[in-house]
Amino acid sequence: MSAQIISGTEIATQLRTDLAREVAALADEGLVPGLATVLVGEDPASRAYVGMKNRAAAEVGIHSRQIDLPRDIDEEELLGRVEGLAADPAIHGILVQLPLPDPIDEARILAAIPPGKDVDGFHPVNVGRLSQGAHDVLAPCTPRGIVEMLVRSGHDPAGREVVIVGRSNIVGRPMASLLLRRGAGGDATVTVAHSRTPDLGAVTRRADIVIVAVGRPGTLTADMVKPGAVVIDVGVNRVDDPSTEKGYRLTGDVDFEAVRAVAGAITPVPGGVGPMTIATLLSNTVQAARSLREAGRNGTSR
Ligand code: GUN
């Protein structure tokens, strides 16, 4: 039997429709959520992602501003630009696209984003509060999107055995924190496997839900999946394909066709996790705008 395909594109469209309605209601109250994206350098994949984020924001009525900066920008100047956005009352969410070019100190730049405007959920205060189980916190977009996708497709992680492959700050670690939280979208039993895990297959075969986020095609093969398990593929890899117009195609970390024959449900690449990440960024921006208003800060202070 072939697995259910969990369409991130479809679920993200529902979310964006709901958000557009919410943003319109906020605008009637005089609050227009504002998102600033900062892109340093010319990496084509990063440029494409940031472009998609801004277009998606504009489509739901979020005021969006893209700041393009040269690859060789001085760290102090970049810091100054982030601080300018931190003080700007029209901006409620700040996203600095990663990775930043060497030798810029990524951690220093991320720490300059006020936690209340940190729509990526990468500031140490937000990371810490999330790992303590807080619910009123801005949490990273990709893992939050995955939880939403699991719940909306009928695969609530509560009480399930989840194995995450990959321990990055952007996906693996916050994914574990979210799934461990008490309450909605959490309450899972969580294992995080990584490049130093011996016999990865023995670990993933235990899982009711496997989430793969390592950035390497073919990481999860059919023999590593328990029959009927849910498989979430976070990888977005470009592989050469001369038969396509661009000369490459996108593929995930999962051996899709073979795993599909074993799994109960699976996300495709593209059209799986990617659209959920973007929809969640918009949701985080609206959450930030609301919270800043409630705190009486209107986006101006930390
Ligand atoms: N680079 C890859 N994924 C992300 C993300 O979710 N946020 C940011 N800021 N940069 C990224």
CSV table of C-alpha atoms and ligand atoms in Angstrom, one decimal:
chain,number,residue,atom,x,y,z
A,1,MET,CA,0.0,0.0,0.0
A,2,SER,CA,1.2,3.5,-0.8
A,3,ALA,CA,1.4,6.1,1.9
A,4,GLN,CA,-0.9,9.1,2.4
A,5,ILE,CA,0.8,12.2,0.9
A,6,ILE,CA,0.7,15.1,3.4
A,7,SER,CA,0.5,18.2,1.3
A,8,GLY,CA,2.1,21.1,3.0
A,9,THR,CA,1.0,23.3,0.1
A,10,GLU,CA,-2.7,22.6,0.8
A,11,ILE,CA,-2.4,23.0,4.6
A,12,ALA,CA,-0.4,26.2,4.2
A,13,THR,CA,-3.0,27.6,1.8
A,14,GLN,CA,-5.7,27.1,4.5
A,15,LEU,CA,-3.4,28.8,7.1
A,16,ARG,CA,-2.7,31.7,4.8
A,17,THR,CA,-6.4,32.2,4.1
A,18,ASP,CA,-7.1,32.3,7.9
A,19,LEU,CA,-4.2,34.7,8.4
A,20,ALA,CA,-5.4,37.0,5.7
A,21,ARG,CA,-8.7,37.3,7.5
A,22,GLU,CA,-7.0,37.9,10.8
A,23,VAL,CA,-4.6,40.6,9.3
A,24,ALA,CA,-7.6,42.4,7.8
A,25,ALA,CA,-9.4,42.5,11.2
A,26,LEU,CA,-6.2,43.8,12.8
A,27,ALA,CA,-5.9,46.5,10.1
A,28,ASP,CA,-9.4,47.6,10.9
A,29,GLU,CA,-8.2,48.1,14.5
A,30,GLY,CA,-5.3,50.2,13.2
A,31,LEU,CA,-2.6,47.5,13.6
A,32,VAL,CA,-0.7,46.5,10.4
A,33,PRO,CA,1.8,43.7,11.2
A,34,GLY,CA,5.2,44.5,9.7
A,35,LEU,CA,8.0,42.1,8.8
A,36,ALA,CA,11.5,43.0,7.8
A,37,THR,CA,13.8,40.5,6.2
A,38,VAL,CA,17.5,41.0,6.0
A,39,LEU,CA,19.5,39.3,3.2
A,40,VAL,CA,23.3,39.5,3.3
A,41,GLY,CA,25.1,38.5,0.1
A,42,GLU,CA,24.0,36.9,-3.1
A,43,ASP,CA,23.4,33.2,-2.3
A,44,PRO,CA,20.8,32.2,-4.9
A,45,ALA,CA,18.9,29.8,-2.6
A,46,SER,CA,18.8,32.3,0.3
A,47,ARG,CA,17.6,35.0,-2.2
A,48,ALA,CA,14.9,32.8,-3.5
A,49,TYR,CA,13.7,31.9,0.1
A,50,VAL,CA,13.6,35.6,1.2
A,51,GLY,CA,11.8,36.5,-1.9
A,52,MET,CA,9.1,33.9,-1.2
A,53,LYS,CA,8.8,35.0,2.4
A,54,ASN,CA,8.2,38.6,1.4
A,55,ARG,CA,5.7,37.8,-1.4
A,56,ALA,CA,3.8,35.5,1.0
A,57,ALA,CA,3.7,38.3,3.7
A,58,ALA,CA,2.4,40.9,1.2
A,59,GLU,CA,-0.3,38.4,0.0
A,60,VAL,CA,-1.9,38.2,3.4
A,61,GLY,CA,-1.7,41.9,4.0
A,62,ILE,CA,1.5,42.0,6.2
A,63,HIS,CA,3.6,45.1,5.5
A,64,SER,CA,7.0,43.6,4.3
A,65,ARG,CA,10.4,45.2,3.8
A,66,GLN,CA,13.4,43.4,2.3
A,67,ILE,CA,16.8,44.8,3.2
A,68,ASP,CA,19.5,43.6,0.8
A,69,LEU,CA,23.1,44.1,2.0
A,70,PRO,CA,26.4,43.4,0.4
A,71,ARG,CA,28.4,40.2,1.2
A,72,ASP,CA,31.3,42.2,2.5
A,73,ILE,CA,29.3,44.3,4.9
A,74,ASP,CA,31.0,45.2,8.2
A,75,GLU,CA,29.6,43.4,11.2
A,76,GLU,CA,29.1,46.7,13.1
A,77,GLU,CA,27.1,48.2,10.2
A,78,LEU,CA,24.9,45.1,10.0
A,79,LEU,CA,24.3,45.3,13.8
A,80,GLY,CA,23.3,49.0,13.3
A,81,ARG,CA,20.8,48.0,10.6
A,82,VAL,CA,19.3,45.3,12.9
A,83,GLU,CA,19.1,47.9,15.8
A,84,GLY,CA,17.4,50.3,13.5
A,85,LEU,CA,14.7,47.7,12.8
A,86,ALA,CA,14.5,46.9,16.5
A,87,ALA,CA,13.5,50.5,17.2
A,88,ASP,CA,11.1,50.9,14.2
A,89,PRO,CA,7.5,50.9,15.4
A,90,ALA,CA,6.2,49.8,12.0
A,91,ILE,CA,8.2,46.5,12.2
A,92,HIS,CA,7.0,43.7,14.5
A,93,GLY,CA,9.1,40.9,13.1
A,94,ILE,CA,12.8,40.8,12.1
A,95,LEU,CA,14.3,37.9,10.1
A,96,VAL,CA,18.0,37.7,9.3
A,97,GLN,CA,18.4,35.0,6.7
A,98,LEU,CA,21.0,32.4,7.6
A,99,PRO,CA,23.7,31.5,7.0
A,100,LEU,CA,25.5,34.8,7.3
A,101,PRO,CA,28.8,35.1,5.4
A,102,ASP,CA,32.1,34.7,7.2
A,103,PRO,CA,33.5,36.3,9.3
A,104,ILE,CA,30.2,37.8,10.7
A,105,ASP,CA,29.4,36.5,14.2
A,106,GLU,CA,25.9,35.1,13.6
A,107,ALA,CA,25.1,34.7,17.3
A,108,ARG,CA,25.9,38.4,18.0
A,109,ILE,CA,23.6,39.5,15.2
A,110,LEU,CA,20.8,37.2,16.3
A,111,ALA,CA,21.1,38.4,19.9
A,112,ALA,CA,20.5,42.0,18.7
A,113,ILE,CA,17.0,41.2,17.6
A,114,PRO,CA,14.6,41.9,20.5
A,115,PRO,CA,13.0,38.7,21.7
A,116,GLY,CA,9.5,40.2,21.0
A,117,LYS,CA,10.4,40.7,17.3
A,118,ASP,CA,12.3,37.5,16.9
A,119,VAL,CA,9.9,35.8,14.4
A,120,ASP,CA,12.5,33.1,13.8
A,121,GLY,CA,12.6,32.1,17.4
A,122,PHE,CA,16.5,32.1,17.4
A,123,HIS,CA,17.2,34.5,20.2
A,124,PRO,CA,18.7,32.8,23.3
A,125,VAL,CA,15.8,34.1,25.4
A,126,ASN,CA,13.2,32.5,23.2
A,127,VAL,CA,15.3,29.3,22.8
A,128,GLY,CA,15.6,29.1,26.5
A,129,ARG,CA,11.9,29.7,27.3
A,130,LEU,CA,10.8,27.2,24.6
A,131,SER,CA,13.1,24.6,26.1
A,132,GLN,CA,11.6,25.3,29.5
A,133,GLY,CA,8.2,24.4,28.0
A,134,ALA,CA,6.7,27.9,27.6
A,135,HIS,CA,3.7,28.3,25.2
A,136,ASP,CA,3.7,32.1,25.0
A,137,VAL,CA,7.0,32.2,23.0
A,138,LEU,CA,8.0,32.8,19.4
A,139,ALA,CA,9.2,29.4,18.3
A,140,PRO,CA,11.2,28.5,15.1
A,141,CYS,CA,9.1,28.4,11.9
A,142,THR,CA,10.0,25.0,10.4
A,143,PRO,CA,9.4,22.9,13.6
A,144,ARG,CA,6.3,24.8,14.4
A,145,GLY,CA,5.0,24.3,10.8
A,146,ILE,CA,5.7,20.5,11.2
A,147,VAL,CA,3.7,20.3,14.4
A,148,GLU,CA,0.8,22.1,12.7
A,149,MET,CA,1.1,19.8,9.7
A,150,LEU,CA,1.1,16.7,11.9
A,151,VAL,CA,-1.9,17.8,13.9
A,152,ARG,CA,-3.9,19.0,10.9
A,153,SER,CA,-3.3,15.8,8.9
A,154,GLY,CA,-4.5,13.6,11.8
A,155,HIS,CA,-1.2,12.6,13.2
A,156,ASP,CA,-1.2,14.3,16.6
A,157,PRO,CA,2.2,13.5,18.2
A,158,ALA,CA,0.8,13.1,21.7
A,159,GLY,CA,1.9,9.8,23.2
A,160,ARG,CA,3.8,8.8,20.0
A,161,GLU,CA,7.4,7.8,19.7
A,162,VAL,CA,9.1,10.5,17.5
A,163,VAL,CA,12.7,10.2,16.2
A,164,ILE,CA,14.3,13.4,14.9
A,165,VAL,CA,17.3,13.0,12.7
A,166,GLY,CA,19.5,16.1,12.9
A,167,ARG,CA,20.5,18.4,15.8
A,168,SER,CA,20.6,21.8,14.1
A,169,ASN,CA,19.5,25.0,15.9
A,170,ILE,CA,17.1,25.7,13.2
A,171,VAL,CA,15.2,22.4,13.1
A,172,GLY,CA,16.3,19.4,15.2
A,173,ARG,CA,16.8,21.0,18.6
A,174,PRO,CA,13.7,23.3,18.6
A,175,MET,CA,11.7,20.4,17.1
A,176,ALA,CA,12.5,18.3,20.2
A,177,SER,CA,11.5,21.2,22.5
A,178,LEU,CA,8.2,21.7,20.8
A,179,LEU,CA,7.3,17.9,20.8
A,180,LEU,CA,8.3,17.6,24.5
A,181,ARG,CA,6.1,20.5,25.6
A,182,ARG,CA,3.0,19.6,27.6
A,183,GLY,CA,-0.3,20.2,25.8
A,184,ALA,CA,-1.4,20.9,22.2
A,185,GLY,CA,1.1,19.6,19.6
A,186,GLY,CA,3.4,18.1,22.3
A,187,ASP,CA,3.4,15.3,24.8
A,188,ALA,CA,5.5,13.0,22.5
A,189,THR,CA,8.4,10.7,23.5
A,190,VAL,CA,11.3,12.2,21.7
A,191,THR,CA,14.7,10.9,20.5
A,192,VAL,CA,17.2,13.1,18.6
A,193,ALA,CA,19.6,11.1,16.4
A,194,HIS,CA,22.6,12.7,14.5
A,195,SER,CA,25.7,12.1,12.5
A,196,ARG,CA,27.4,10.3,15.4
A,197,THR,CA,24.5,7.9,16.1
A,198,PRO,CA,25.7,4.3,15.5
A,199,ASP,CA,23.1,2.2,13.6
A,200,LEU,CA,20.7,5.0,12.8
A,201,GLY,CA,18.2,2.5,11.3
A,202,ALA,CA,17.8,0.7,14.6
A,203,VAL,CA,16.7,4.0,16.1
A,204,THR,CA,14.5,5.2,13.3
A,205,ARG,CA,12.7,1.8,13.1
A,206,ARG,CA,11.3,2.4,16.6
A,207,ALA,CA,9.5,5.6,15.5
A,208,ASP,CA,5.8,6.2,14.9
A,209,ILE,CA,6.9,9.5,13.4
A,210,VAL,CA,10.4,10.1,11.8
A,211,ILE,CA,11.5,13.7,11.1
A,212,VAL,CA,14.6,14.0,8.9
A,213,ALA,CA,16.5,17.3,8.8
A,214,VAL,CA,20.2,16.7,7.8
A,215,GLY,CA,20.5,18.1,4.3
A,216,ARG,CA,21.7,14.9,2.6
A,217,PRO,CA,19.7,13.0,0.0
A,218,GLY,CA,19.1,9.3,0.7
A,219,THR,CA,19.5,9.7,4.5
A,220,LEU,CA,16.4,7.7,5.2
A,221,THR,CA,15.9,4.5,3.2
A,222,ALA,CA,12.9,2.1,3.2
A,223,ASP,CA,14.6,-0.4,5.5
A,224,MET,CA,14.9,2.3,8.2
A,225,VAL,CA,11.2,2.9,8.5
A,226,LYS,CA,8.6,0.9,10.6
A,227,PRO,CA,5.6,-0.1,8.4
A,228,GLY,CA,2.9,2.5,8.7
A,229,ALA,CA,5.1,5.2,10.3
A,230,VAL,CA,4.7,8.9,9.4
A,231,VAL,CA,7.7,10.4,7.6
A,232,ILE,CA,8.4,14.1,7.6
A,233,ASP,CA,11.2,15.2,5.1
A,234,VAL,CA,12.7,18.6,6.0
A,235,GLY,CA,15.6,18.4,3.5
A,236,VAL,CA,15.8,20.6,0.4
A,237,ASN,CA,18.7,19.5,-1.7
A,238,ARG,CA,19.7,20.5,-5.3
A,239,VAL,CA,20.8,17.5,-7.3
A,240,ASP,CA,22.1,17.8,-10.9
A,241,ASP,CA,19.5,16.8,-13.5
A,242,PRO,CA,20.4,17.7,-17.1
A,243,SER,CA,16.9,16.7,-18.2
A,244,THR,CA,15.4,19.8,-16.5
A,245,GLU,CA,15.5,23.4,-17.7
A,246,LYS,CA,17.5,24.6,-14.7
A,247,GLY,CA,19.9,21.7,-14.8
A,248,TYR,CA,18.9,20.5,-11.3
A,249,ARG,CA,15.9,19.3,-9.3
A,250,LEU,CA,15.0,19.5,-5.7
A,251,THR,CA,14.9,16.4,-3.5
A,252,GLY,CA,14.6,15.8,0.2
A,253,ASP,CA,16.6,13.7,2.6
A,254,VAL,CA,14.3,10.7,2.3
A,255,ASP,CA,14.4,8.1,-0.5
A,256,PHE,CA,10.9,9.1,-1.4
A,257,GLU,CA,9.6,6.4,-3.7
A,258,ALA,CA,10.9,3.4,-1.7
A,259,VAL,CA,9.9,4.9,1.7
A,260,ARG,CA,6.4,5.8,0.4
A,261,ALA,CA,5.8,2.0,-0.1
A,262,VAL,CA,6.4,1.3,3.6
A,263,ALA,CA,5.2,4.4,5.4
A,264,GLY,CA,1.7,5.3,6.4
A,265,ALA,CA,2.1,8.9,5.5
A,266,ILE,CA,4.9,11.0,4.0
A,267,THR,CA,5.6,14.6,3.0
A,268,PRO,CA,6.8,15.4,-0.5
A,269,VAL,CA,9.7,17.7,-1.5
A,270,PRO,CA,8.9,20.2,-2.8
A,271,GLY,CA,5.4,20.9,-1.5
A,272,GLY,CA,5.8,19.5,2.0
A,273,VAL,CA,7.5,21.3,4.9
A,274,GLY,CA,8.7,24.3,2.9
A,275,PRO,CA,5.3,26.0,2.4
A,276,MET,CA,4.5,25.3,6.1
A,277,THR,CA,7.7,27.2,7.2
A,278,ILE,CA,6.6,30.3,5.3
A,279,ALA,CA,3.0,30.2,6.6
A,280,THR,CA,4.3,29.9,10.1
A,281,LEU,CA,6.6,32.9,9.7
A,282,LEU,CA,3.5,34.9,8.8
A,283,SER,CA,1.7,33.5,11.8
A,284,ASN,CA,4.7,34.4,14.1
A,285,THR,CA,4.7,37.9,12.7
A,286,VAL,CA,1.0,38.4,13.5
A,287,GLN,CA,1.6,36.8,17.0
A,288,ALA,CA,4.5,39.3,17.5
A,289,ALA,CA,2.4,42.3,16.5
A,290,ARG,CA,-0.4,41.3,18.8
A,291,SER,CA,2.0,40.7,21.8
A,292,LEU,CA,3.8,43.9,21.3
A,293,ARG,CA,0.5,45.8,21.2
A,294,GLU,CA,-0.7,44.1,24.3
A,295,ALA,CA,2.6,44.9,26.1
A,296,GLY,CA,1.9,48.5,25.0
A,297,ARG,CA,5.2,48.7,23.2
A,298,ASN,CA,3.9,48.9,19.6
A,299,GLY,CA,7.1,47.5,18.3
A,300,THR,CA,9.4,50.1,19.7
A,301,SER,CA,11.2,48.6,22.7
A,302,ARG,CA,12.7,45.3,23.6
B,1,GUN,N1,18.1,29.5,6.7
B,1,GUN,C1,17.5,28.3,6.6
B,1,GUN,N2,16.3,28.2,7.2
B,1,GUN,C2,16.2,29.4,7.8
B,1,GUN,C3,15.1,29.9,8.7
B,1,GUN,O1,14.1,29.3,9.0
B,1,GUN,N3,15.3,31.2,9.1
B,1,GUN,C4,16.4,32.0,8.7
B,1,GUN,N4,16.5,33.2,9.2
B,1,GUN,N5,17.4,31.5,8.0
B,1,GUN,C5,17.2,30.2,7.5
